[in-house]
Every structure is written in structure tokens, then in C-alpha cells.
């Protein structure tokens, strides 16, 4: 009885090799994707995706694709540079004519305040530039993410952005052609002369010990 009980427990705990082989083969046959038509379709799709991604990584972008990439990077930066420089110059000129004359601020203080205004305007109105660029319907470069991460694509994108922002800043400086840049300097000199004249007329007789009422 003891031996029989021992054999039954051993068979339940440790099944035979034949049972294990049969269970393994059944599981492999049921899980193998190439045993049926759906598995073949899945395997072919997976292989095609892998092959296309690998070829996309290996192929280098063409010159036309790189030009389109640079153009798509330059146009938003052109709008940003134009609005940034235009806002900074106009706001700096207005601040120089008002606060600069009133508090005798230096010439470099006004562009600093104008840059603050320009940064705030660019932060709040940056979406308008992006929306305007989206309406232009620029051509697509057709590059994959692996190609965009490549060295040539990043170099062309950076060069396009630099050219765009420089051209935009130069176009934004065109407002200087319609401004009187010496207006603030003349106002500051007039205020300085007025203060000197007032101090001489009011306190000059005390300096020379003269009676202000004598003529």
C-alpha cells in the first residue's frame, strides 16, 4: 500500500516525458503563427514593416528633400524674427520718448525694455505665426523619423532656421526708415537745457550775491 501511494504521488507531481513532449508540441503547434493563413499574413506584414523601416534608415535623404526641410524650418523663423525685431524697435522707441525723457534713461535702457515687450508678445502670439505657416500648405519632405535624426537633416534644418531668423530680423529693421531716430535725443537735450536755464534764473543771483529785484 505504501509503495502504491508513493507511485501515485510521484506520477502526479512528476509527469512522464511522453506527456511533457505531447503538451509542448501541442502548445507550439497552437501558438505558431505560420501554421495557419492568419499567421502567415501577420508574419508577412511584420517582415514588410521591418524591411521598410530598415531601408528607410539606410537610405540617405535626397537634395530636394533637404531643401524642402530647410524651407519648412526657415519660414517660421522668418516670421518670428520679423515680429520680434519690429516689436522691439517700436516699443523701445516709444519707451525712450516717454520714460527715457522723463527719467533721463540711457540709450541702451530703452531697447532693453523693448526686448521685454517683444519677448512677451512673442510668447503670447507665437501661435499666430504657426497658424499662418500652416495655412501656406508647404510641400512635404517625406522623410522618416530616422532620416530626420540624421546628421545631414539636422544640419540643413539648423541652417534653414538661421537663415530665416536673420532675414526676418533684417526685414523687421525696415521700420527704422520711417522713424526719427534723433527725436528722443533732441527731447533729452531740450529738457537738460531747460533745467540749466531754470537753475541759472532762479539760483544765479545767489551765486554772485546780487539782488534779484535790481535792474
XYZ file of N, CA and C in Angstrom:
645
model
N 0.821 -1.202 0.000
C 0.000 0.000 0.000
C 0.860 1.259 0.000
N 1.906 1.192 0.784
C 2.794 2.351 0.851
C 3.453 2.614 -0.486
N 3.880 1.566 -1.193
C 4.512 1.718 -2.495
C 3.527 2.247 -3.525
N 2.298 1.769 -3.489
C 1.289 2.256 -4.434
C 1.006 3.749 -4.227
N 0.858 4.134 -2.974
C 0.631 5.548 -2.675
C 1.807 6.388 -3.130
N 3.003 5.885 -2.960
C 4.202 6.620 -3.368
C 4.260 6.794 -4.887
N 3.867 5.732 -5.635
C 3.875 5.807 -7.088
C 2.847 6.813 -7.604
N 1.673 6.815 -7.027
C 0.629 7.752 -7.462
C 1.029 9.203 -7.207
N 1.615 9.472 -6.079
C 2.067 10.835 -5.777
C 3.176 11.265 -6.714
N 4.078 10.369 -7.029
C 5.184 10.701 -7.924
C 4.696 10.986 -9.333
N 3.709 10.227 -9.782
C 3.178 10.464 -11.141
C 2.420 11.772 -11.226
N 1.734 12.135 -10.162
C 1.019 13.424 -10.172
C 1.973 14.590 -10.096
N 3.013 14.457 -9.275
C 3.966 15.557 -9.134
C 4.916 15.627 -10.317
N 5.373 14.523 -10.808
C 6.349 14.473 -11.894
C 5.767 13.650 -13.038
N 5.120 14.274 -14.019
C 4.545 13.511 -15.122
C 5.641 12.920 -15.986
N 5.250 12.012 -16.809
C 6.219 11.304 -17.653
C 6.698 12.192 -18.777
N 7.791 11.775 -19.430
C 8.377 12.545 -20.509
C 7.467 12.602 -21.723
N 6.715 11.500 -21.972
C 5.812 11.489 -23.103
C 4.714 12.539 -22.964
N 4.177 12.647 -21.756
C 3.141 13.661 -21.534
C 3.704 15.054 -21.725
N 4.913 15.307 -21.227
C 5.519 16.625 -21.385
C 5.776 16.940 -22.842
N 6.283 15.979 -23.609
C 6.548 16.200 -25.030
C 5.275 16.491 -25.797
N 4.231 15.729 -25.487
C 2.960 15.946 -26.186
C 2.372 17.308 -25.869
N 2.460 17.744 -24.601
C 1.922 19.053 -24.229
C 2.715 20.180 -24.876
N 4.058 20.011 -24.934
C 4.893 21.038 -25.551
C 4.622 21.155 -27.032
N 4.524 20.032 -27.729
C 4.243 20.067 -29.173
C 2.879 20.655 -29.461
N 1.885 20.331 -28.624
C 0.542 20.912 -28.820
C 0.573 22.413 -28.630
N 1.297 22.891 -27.596
C 1.368 24.339 -27.365
C 2.099 25.044 -28.487
N 3.174 24.408 -29.005
C 3.913 25.028 -30.107
C 3.061 25.098 -31.351
N 2.346 24.010 -31.646
C 1.505 24.000 -32.842
C 0.360 24.988 -32.744
N -0.158 25.192 -31.534
C -1.266 26.137 -31.379
C -0.797 27.570 -31.412
N 0.477 27.859 -30.938
C 0.952 29.231 -30.872
C 1.753 29.633 -32.099
N 2.164 28.702 -32.936
C 2.986 29.056 -34.095
C 2.168 29.826 -35.111
N 2.605 31.046 -35.542
C 1.808 31.848 -36.453
C 1.861 31.371 -37.881
N 2.834 30.496 -38.227
C 2.943 30.092 -39.624
C 2.151 28.830 -39.942
N 1.396 28.281 -38.961
C 0.633 27.076 -39.198
C -0.718 27.347 -39.848
N -1.151 28.617 -39.865
C -2.427 28.929 -40.485
C -2.259 30.155 -41.361
N -3.317 30.509 -42.054
C -3.255 31.618 -43.003
C -3.114 32.960 -42.303
N -3.829 33.149 -41.183
C -3.719 34.416 -40.460
C -2.311 34.628 -39.933
N -1.682 33.546 -39.482
C -0.307 33.663 -39.020
C 0.640 34.035 -40.136
N 0.399 33.513 -41.337
C 1.237 33.855 -42.487
C 1.085 35.326 -42.842
N -0.144 35.828 -42.796
C -0.386 37.242 -43.111
C 0.296 38.138 -42.087
N 0.185 37.756 -40.823
C 0.838 38.559 -39.784
C 2.347 38.568 -39.953
N 2.904 37.405 -40.228
C 4.351 37.333 -40.404
C 4.817 38.134 -41.608
N 4.042 38.093 -42.702
C 4.423 38.869 -43.885
C 4.330 40.361 -43.624
N 3.291 40.801 -42.916
C 3.166 42.225 -42.584
C 4.305 42.680 -41.690
N 4.633 41.847 -40.707
C 5.729 42.216 -39.810
C 7.048 42.300 -40.565
N 7.269 41.360 -41.465
C 8.509 41.376 -42.238
C 8.581 42.579 -43.170
N 7.444 42.942 -43.764
C 7.438 44.108 -44.650
C 7.683 45.394 -43.881
N 7.100 45.501 -42.663
C 7.333 46.708 -41.857
C 8.780 46.805 -41.423
N 9.355 45.650 -41.049
C 10.756 45.665 -40.619
C 11.674 46.014 -41.767
N 11.392 45.449 -42.944
C 12.237 45.735 -44.099
C 12.120 47.173 -44.548
N 10.877 47.729 -44.500
C 10.707 49.127 -44.900
C 11.385 50.072 -43.931
N 11.288 49.780 -42.618
C 11.957 50.647 -41.638
C 13.460 50.565 -41.771
N 13.980 49.366 -42.034
C 15.424 49.248 -42.178
C 15.917 49.949 -43.420
N 15.167 49.853 -44.536
C 15.577 50.571 -45.743
C 15.436 52.065 -45.565
N 14.417 52.528 -44.783
C 14.271 53.955 -44.528
C 15.422 54.497 -43.710
N 15.949 53.657 -42.807
C 17.079 54.110 -42.026
C 18.356 54.163 -42.868
N 18.474 53.244 -43.829
C 19.699 53.177 -44.588
C 19.746 54.213 -45.700
N 18.587 54.535 -46.295
C 18.572 55.472 -47.401
C 18.885 56.877 -46.905
N 19.757 57.565 -47.591
C 20.069 58.954 -47.254
C 19.089 59.874 -47.967
N 18.679 60.983 -47.343
C 17.728 61.893 -47.983
C 18.324 62.559 -49.210
N 17.460 62.841 -50.176
C 17.906 63.494 -51.402
C 18.068 64.997 -51.180
N 18.658 65.654 -52.169
C 18.890 67.096 -52.054
C 17.574 67.870 -52.071
N 16.623 67.436 -52.869
C 15.320 68.114 -52.906
C 14.596 67.988 -51.578
N 14.675 66.821 -50.946
C 14.057 66.652 -49.632
C 14.716 67.535 -48.585
N 16.028 67.660 -48.655
C 16.735 68.516 -47.706
C 16.403 69.982 -47.930
N 16.205 70.391 -49.170
C 15.813 71.780 -49.448
C 14.425 72.079 -48.901
N 13.512 71.144 -49.077
C 12.167 71.330 -48.530
C 12.218 71.387 -47.002
N 13.050 70.546 -46.402
C 13.208 70.570 -44.939
C 13.753 71.909 -44.463
N 14.753 72.440 -45.156
C 15.318 73.738 -44.784
C 14.298 74.858 -44.975
N 13.503 74.788 -46.046
C 12.491 75.816 -46.274
C 11.415 75.778 -45.193
N 11.003 74.576 -44.802
C 9.982 74.461 -43.750
C 10.518 74.915 -42.391
N 11.830 74.855 -42.192
C 12.416 75.372 -40.954
C 12.673 76.866 -41.020
N 12.865 77.421 -42.233
C 13.214 78.837 -42.372
C 11.996 79.746 -42.294
N 10.869 79.322 -42.847
C 9.701 80.219 -42.924
C 9.151 80.571 -41.543
N 8.973 79.644 -40.599
C 8.535 80.066 -39.258
C 9.528 80.981 -38.557
N 10.822 80.723 -38.723
C 11.827 81.577 -38.112
C 11.854 82.964 -38.750
N 11.522 83.056 -40.037
C 11.428 84.361 -40.691
C 10.328 85.204 -40.061
N 9.160 84.602 -39.860
C 8.076 85.329 -39.196
C 8.399 85.696 -37.770
N 9.078 84.802 -37.053
C 9.453 85.102 -35.674
C 10.460 86.245 -35.600
N 11.481 86.218 -36.462
C 12.490 87.285 -36.453
C 11.897 88.626 -36.839
N 10.977 88.629 -37.802
C 10.354 89.880 -38.233
C 9.529 90.500 -37.114
N 8.654 89.716 -36.505
C 7.803 90.258 -35.437
C 8.613 90.627 -34.204
N 9.633 89.852 -33.890
C 10.435 90.131 -32.697
C 11.194 91.439 -32.840
N 11.873 91.652 -33.971
C 12.655 92.867 -34.159
C 11.764 94.087 -34.337
N 10.667 93.919 -35.046
C 9.745 95.042 -35.241
C 9.143 95.503 -33.920
N 8.718 94.562 -33.092
C 8.142 94.916 -31.786
C 9.175 95.546 -30.878
N 10.398 95.017 -30.885
C 11.437 95.560 -30.014
C 11.787 96.999 -30.396
N 11.886 97.291 -31.692
C 12.286 98.637 -32.122
C 11.179 99.645 -31.843
N 9.946 99.296 -32.188
C 8.836 100.245 -31.972
C 8.567 100.463 -30.486
N 8.598 99.395 -29.696
C 8.378 99.553 -28.255
C 9.530 100.299 -27.606
N 10.772 100.010 -28.031
C 11.919 100.735 -27.475
C 11.893 102.211 -27.802
N 11.472 102.555 -29.027
C 11.371 103.974 -29.393
C 10.310 104.695 -28.573
N 9.162 104.022 -28.368
C 8.100 104.643 -27.564
C 8.531 104.807 -26.108
N 9.221 103.824 -25.563
C 9.694 103.914 -24.176
C 10.765 104.991 -24.045
N 11.619 105.129 -25.051
C 12.673 106.143 -24.991
C 12.090 107.551 -25.047
N 11.021 107.740 -25.826
C 10.401 109.065 -25.923
C 9.596 109.431 -24.695
N 9.107 108.456 -23.970
C 8.277 108.737 -22.791
C 9.070 108.592 -21.496
N 9.379 107.381 -21.126
C 10.099 107.152 -19.873
C 11.558 107.590 -19.947
N 12.168 107.459 -21.122
C 13.566 107.860 -21.249
C 13.762 109.346 -21.055
N 12.847 110.148 -21.602
C 12.941 111.600 -21.436
C 12.547 112.020 -20.028
N 11.536 111.369 -19.466
C 11.047 111.756 -18.140
C 12.057 111.437 -17.042
N 12.686 110.266 -17.131
C 13.595 109.830 -16.080
C 15.051 109.860 -16.520
N 15.327 110.422 -17.682
C 16.691 110.546 -18.209
C 17.401 109.191 -18.273
N 16.715 108.233 -18.867
C 17.290 106.902 -19.012
C 18.353 106.900 -20.108
N 19.256 105.952 -20.024
C 20.296 105.842 -21.032
C 19.714 105.300 -22.342
N 20.518 105.407 -23.377
C 20.054 104.970 -24.696
C 19.884 103.458 -24.751
N 20.689 102.706 -24.018
C 20.602 101.251 -24.035
C 19.489 100.699 -23.162
N 18.930 101.542 -22.284
C 17.847 101.058 -21.421
C 16.558 100.873 -22.198
N 16.309 101.750 -23.160
C 15.067 101.652 -23.943
C 15.009 100.367 -24.768
N 16.068 99.964 -25.501
C 15.994 98.666 -26.193
C 15.847 97.474 -25.254
N 16.383 97.602 -24.026
C 16.200 96.522 -23.065
C 14.743 96.338 -22.683
N 14.058 97.470 -22.395
C 12.617 97.387 -22.107
C 11.838 96.938 -23.342
N 12.269 97.387 -24.521
C 11.611 96.952 -25.748
C 11.760 95.465 -25.993
N 12.908 94.902 -25.614
C 13.105 93.458 -25.746
C 12.188 92.690 -24.812
N 11.945 93.231 -23.614
C 10.989 92.586 -22.699
C 9.601 92.536 -23.309
N 9.180 93.659 -23.897
C 7.869 93.699 -24.542
C 7.813 92.734 -25.724
N 8.907 92.659 -26.478
C 8.954 91.767 -27.636
C 8.886 90.300 -27.219
N 9.564 89.947 -26.135
C 9.520 88.561 -25.669
C 8.134 88.172 -25.197
N 7.474 89.074 -24.492
C 6.105 88.788 -24.041
C 5.154 88.660 -25.226
N 5.322 89.541 -26.212
C 4.481 89.461 -27.407
C 4.746 88.176 -28.185
N 6.012 87.751 -28.267
C 6.312 86.503 -28.951
C 5.785 85.286 -28.230
N 5.767 85.348 -26.875
C 5.247 84.225 -26.103
C 3.738 84.104 -26.232
N 3.043 85.227 -26.225
C 1.587 85.182 -26.299
C 1.066 85.015 -27.726
N 1.782 85.566 -28.703
C 1.300 85.500 -30.081
C 2.074 84.566 -30.973
N 2.829 83.621 -30.368
C 3.588 82.682 -31.182
C 2.706 81.726 -31.961
N 1.508 81.450 -31.435
C 0.603 80.555 -32.144
C 0.077 81.137 -33.437
N 0.020 82.471 -33.533
C -0.453 83.097 -34.769
C 0.506 82.842 -35.923
N 1.808 82.885 -35.623
C 2.806 82.611 -36.668
C 2.708 81.167 -37.131
N 2.547 80.245 -36.187
C 2.422 78.830 -36.551
C 1.155 78.570 -37.358
N 0.067 79.248 -36.978
C -1.178 79.068 -37.727
C -1.062 79.631 -39.144
N -0.375 80.773 -39.274
C -0.179 81.341 -40.612
C 0.693 80.467 -41.492
N 1.721 79.859 -40.894
C 2.582 78.962 -41.666
C 1.829 77.699 -42.063
N 0.938 77.225 -41.197
C 0.170 76.022 -41.517
C -0.776 76.248 -42.693
N -1.250 77.478 -42.869
C -2.149 77.772 -43.986
C -1.431 77.894 -45.324
N -0.115 77.970 -45.307
C 0.633 78.101 -46.560
C 0.667 76.807 -47.368
N 0.393 75.684 -46.737
C 0.399 74.378 -47.404
C 1.732 74.117 -48.101
N 2.785 74.137 -47.298
C 4.124 73.897 -47.823
C 4.280 72.438 -48.238
N 5.144 72.157 -49.197
C 5.344 70.760 -49.624
C 5.965 69.921 -48.518
N 5.617 68.657 -48.516
C 6.132 67.727 -47.518
C 7.446 67.118 -47.993
N 8.359 66.949 -47.058
C 9.659 66.384 -47.421
C 9.644 64.864 -47.502
N 8.728 64.209 -46.793
C 8.613 62.761 -46.874
C 9.726 61.995 -46.200
N 10.391 62.592 -45.238
C 11.486 61.919 -44.528
C 10.946 61.169 -43.321
N 11.545 60.056 -43.033
C 11.189 59.300 -41.851
C 11.849 59.902 -40.614
N 11.415 59.411 -39.448
C 11.991 59.938 -38.207
C 13.462 59.582 -38.092
N 13.835 58.407 -38.602
C 15.253 58.029 -38.569
C 16.084 58.934 -39.473
N 15.528 59.316 -40.623
C 16.246 60.228 -41.511
C 16.319 61.625 -40.939
N 15.257 62.070 -40.237
C 15.279 63.392 -39.611
C 16.300 63.474 -38.484
N 16.567 62.356 -37.847
C 17.569 62.335 -36.781
C 18.993 62.245 -37.310
N 19.135 62.094 -38.623
C 20.459 62.001 -39.202
C 21.209 63.322 -39.167
N 22.494 63.233 -39.441
C 23.359 64.412 -39.344
C 23.042 65.433 -40.435
N 22.847 64.967 -41.671
C 22.585 65.888 -42.777
C 21.253 66.606 -42.598
N 20.235 65.891 -42.162
C 18.919 66.513 -41.979
C 18.960 67.558 -40.870
N 19.626 67.259 -39.783
C 19.726 68.234 -38.690
C 20.531 69.450 -39.096
N 21.574 69.237 -39.894
C 22.378 70.366 -40.363
C 21.584 71.277 -41.283
N 20.839 70.712 -42.227
C 20.034 71.526 -43.136
C 18.901 72.233 -42.403
N 18.308 71.591 -41.433
C 17.237 72.225 -40.656
C 17.776 73.396 -39.836
N 18.963 73.236 -39.247
C 19.555 74.322 -38.470
C 19.949 75.498 -39.361
N 20.533 75.200 -40.511
C 20.903 76.271 -41.442
C 19.672 77.015 -41.957
N 18.619 76.286 -42.256
C 17.392 76.945 -42.695
C 16.804 77.852 -41.636
N 16.798 77.393 -40.374
C 16.298 78.240 -39.298
C 17.143 79.481 -39.085
N 18.474 79.347 -39.186
C 19.360 80.511 -39.014
C 19.156 81.534 -40.127
N 19.067 81.063 -41.357
C 18.838 81.981 -42.480
C 17.484 82.668 -42.344
N 16.467 81.930 -41.928
C 15.143 82.516 -41.773
C 15.089 83.592 -40.709
N 15.723 83.354 -39.548
C 15.660 84.346 -38.479
C 16.483 85.580 -38.815
N 17.616 85.416 -39.538
C 18.418 86.579 -39.921
C 17.655 87.439 -40.926
N 17.055 86.822 -41.927
C 16.285 87.581 -42.921
C 15.085 88.253 -42.265
N 14.430 87.568 -41.330
C 13.296 88.168 -40.633
C 13.689 89.371 -39.799
N 14.832 89.296 -39.115
C 15.301 90.434 -38.315
C 15.660 91.625 -39.195
N 16.276 91.352 -40.350
C 16.605 92.449 -41.265
C 15.347 93.098 -41.828
N 14.333 92.308 -42.116
C 13.066 92.887 -42.581
C 12.365 93.669 -41.467
N 12.500 93.207 -40.226
C 11.905 93.939 -39.111
C 12.576 95.266 -38.849
N 13.847 95.407 -39.232
C 14.553 96.680 -39.065
C 14.146 97.719 -40.100
N 13.318 97.341 -41.061
C 12.890 98.303 -42.081
C 12.044 99.434 -41.517
N 11.508 99.257 -40.305
C 10.724 100.333 -39.691
C 11.606 101.528 -39.320
N 12.921 101.326 -39.241
C 13.823 102.444 -38.950
C 13.836 103.484 -40.070
N 13.454 103.083 -41.268
C 13.407 104.029 -42.388
C 12.310 105.075 -42.216
N 11.310 104.785 -41.408
C 10.171 105.686 -41.226
C 10.158 106.317 -39.840
N 11.252 106.212 -39.091
C 11.327 106.764 -37.738
C 12.345 107.894 -37.684
N 12.072 108.856 -36.805
C 13.029 109.913 -36.499
C 13.849 109.446 -35.311
N 14.990 108.856 -35.601
C 15.790 108.248 -34.537
C 16.435 109.270 -33.601
N 16.546 110.533 -34.020
C 17.151 111.573 -33.171
C 16.122 112.352 -32.366
N 14.886 111.949 -32.436
C 13.831 112.693 -31.730
C 14.007 112.586 -30.224
N 14.316 111.437 -29.721
C 14.492 111.263 -28.282
C 15.718 112.023 -27.783
N 16.788 112.049 -28.558
C 17.986 112.783 -28.153
C 17.712 114.285 -28.086
N 16.965 114.783 -29.060
C 16.633 116.218 -29.026
C 15.747 116.553 -27.841
N 14.827 115.677 -27.499
C 13.960 115.923 -26.344
C 14.762 115.900 -25.049
N 15.733 114.993 -24.944
C 16.563 114.934 -23.746
C 17.445 116.173 -23.618
N 17.998 116.653 -24.728
C 18.827 117.863 -24.687
C 17.998 119.088 -24.354
N 16.786 119.175 -24.899
C 15.908 120.307 -24.578
C 15.537 120.317 -23.097
N 15.281 119.161 -22.530
C 14.965 119.100 -21.113
C 16.176 119.473 -20.265
N 17.345 119.056 -20.692
C 18.555 119.396 -19.953
C 18.831 120.895 -20.001
N 18.676 121.521 -21.160
C 18.867 122.968 -21.279
C 17.835 123.734 -20.479
N 16.617 123.240 -20.450
C 15.569 123.912 -19.677
C 15.865 123.861 -18.183
N 16.380 122.720 -17.730
C 16.727 122.626 -16.307
C 17.908 123.533 -15.964
N 18.877 123.650 -16.885
C 20.021 124.548 -16.651
C 19.562 126.003 -16.642
N 18.702 126.371 -17.584
C 18.199 127.741 -17.634
C 17.392 128.080 -16.392
N 16.575 127.152 -15.923
C 15.772 127.402 -14.720
C 16.662 127.547 -13.497
N 17.693 126.730 -13.398
C 18.577 126.830 -12.238
C 19.371 128.135 -12.256
N 19.767 128.612 -13.451
C 20.501 129.871 -13.547
C 19.604 131.046 -13.215
N 18.402 131.076 -13.723
C 17.483 132.191 -13.491
C 16.998 132.237 -12.052
N 16.859 131.090 -11.420
C 16.323 131.081 -10.066
C 17.417 131.162 -9.001
N 18.556 130.557 -9.225
C 19.594 130.494 -8.208
C 20.872 131.233 -8.612
N 20.878 131.871 -9.784
C 22.090 132.560 -10.226
C 22.409 133.786 -9.397
N 21.414 134.565 -8.958
C 21.678 135.771 -8.182
C 22.247 135.440 -6.803
N 21.954 134.254 -6.285
C 22.544 133.873 -5.009
C 24.031 133.541 -5.139
N 24.423 133.083 -6.302
C 25.825 132.731 -6.504
C 26.725 133.962 -6.579
N 26.201 135.084 -7.127
C 27.010 136.306 -7.271
C 26.655 137.354 -6.253
N 25.833 136.998 -5.261
C 25.407 137.919 -4.193
C 24.754 139.171 -4.790
N 23.851 138.950 -5.728
C 23.140 140.061 -6.355
C 21.694 139.996 -5.952
N 21.052 141.195 -5.938
C 19.639 141.302 -5.601
C 18.851 140.979 -6.850
N 17.934 140.047 -6.688
C 17.128 139.664 -7.828
C 16.207 140.746 -8.308
N 15.825 141.732 -7.443
C 14.902 142.796 -7.854
C 15.583 143.991 -8.498
N 16.932 144.056 -8.449
C 17.631 145.191 -9.036
C 17.731 145.019 -10.534
N 17.491 146.118 -11.277
C 17.589 146.097 -12.728
C 18.541 147.188 -13.155
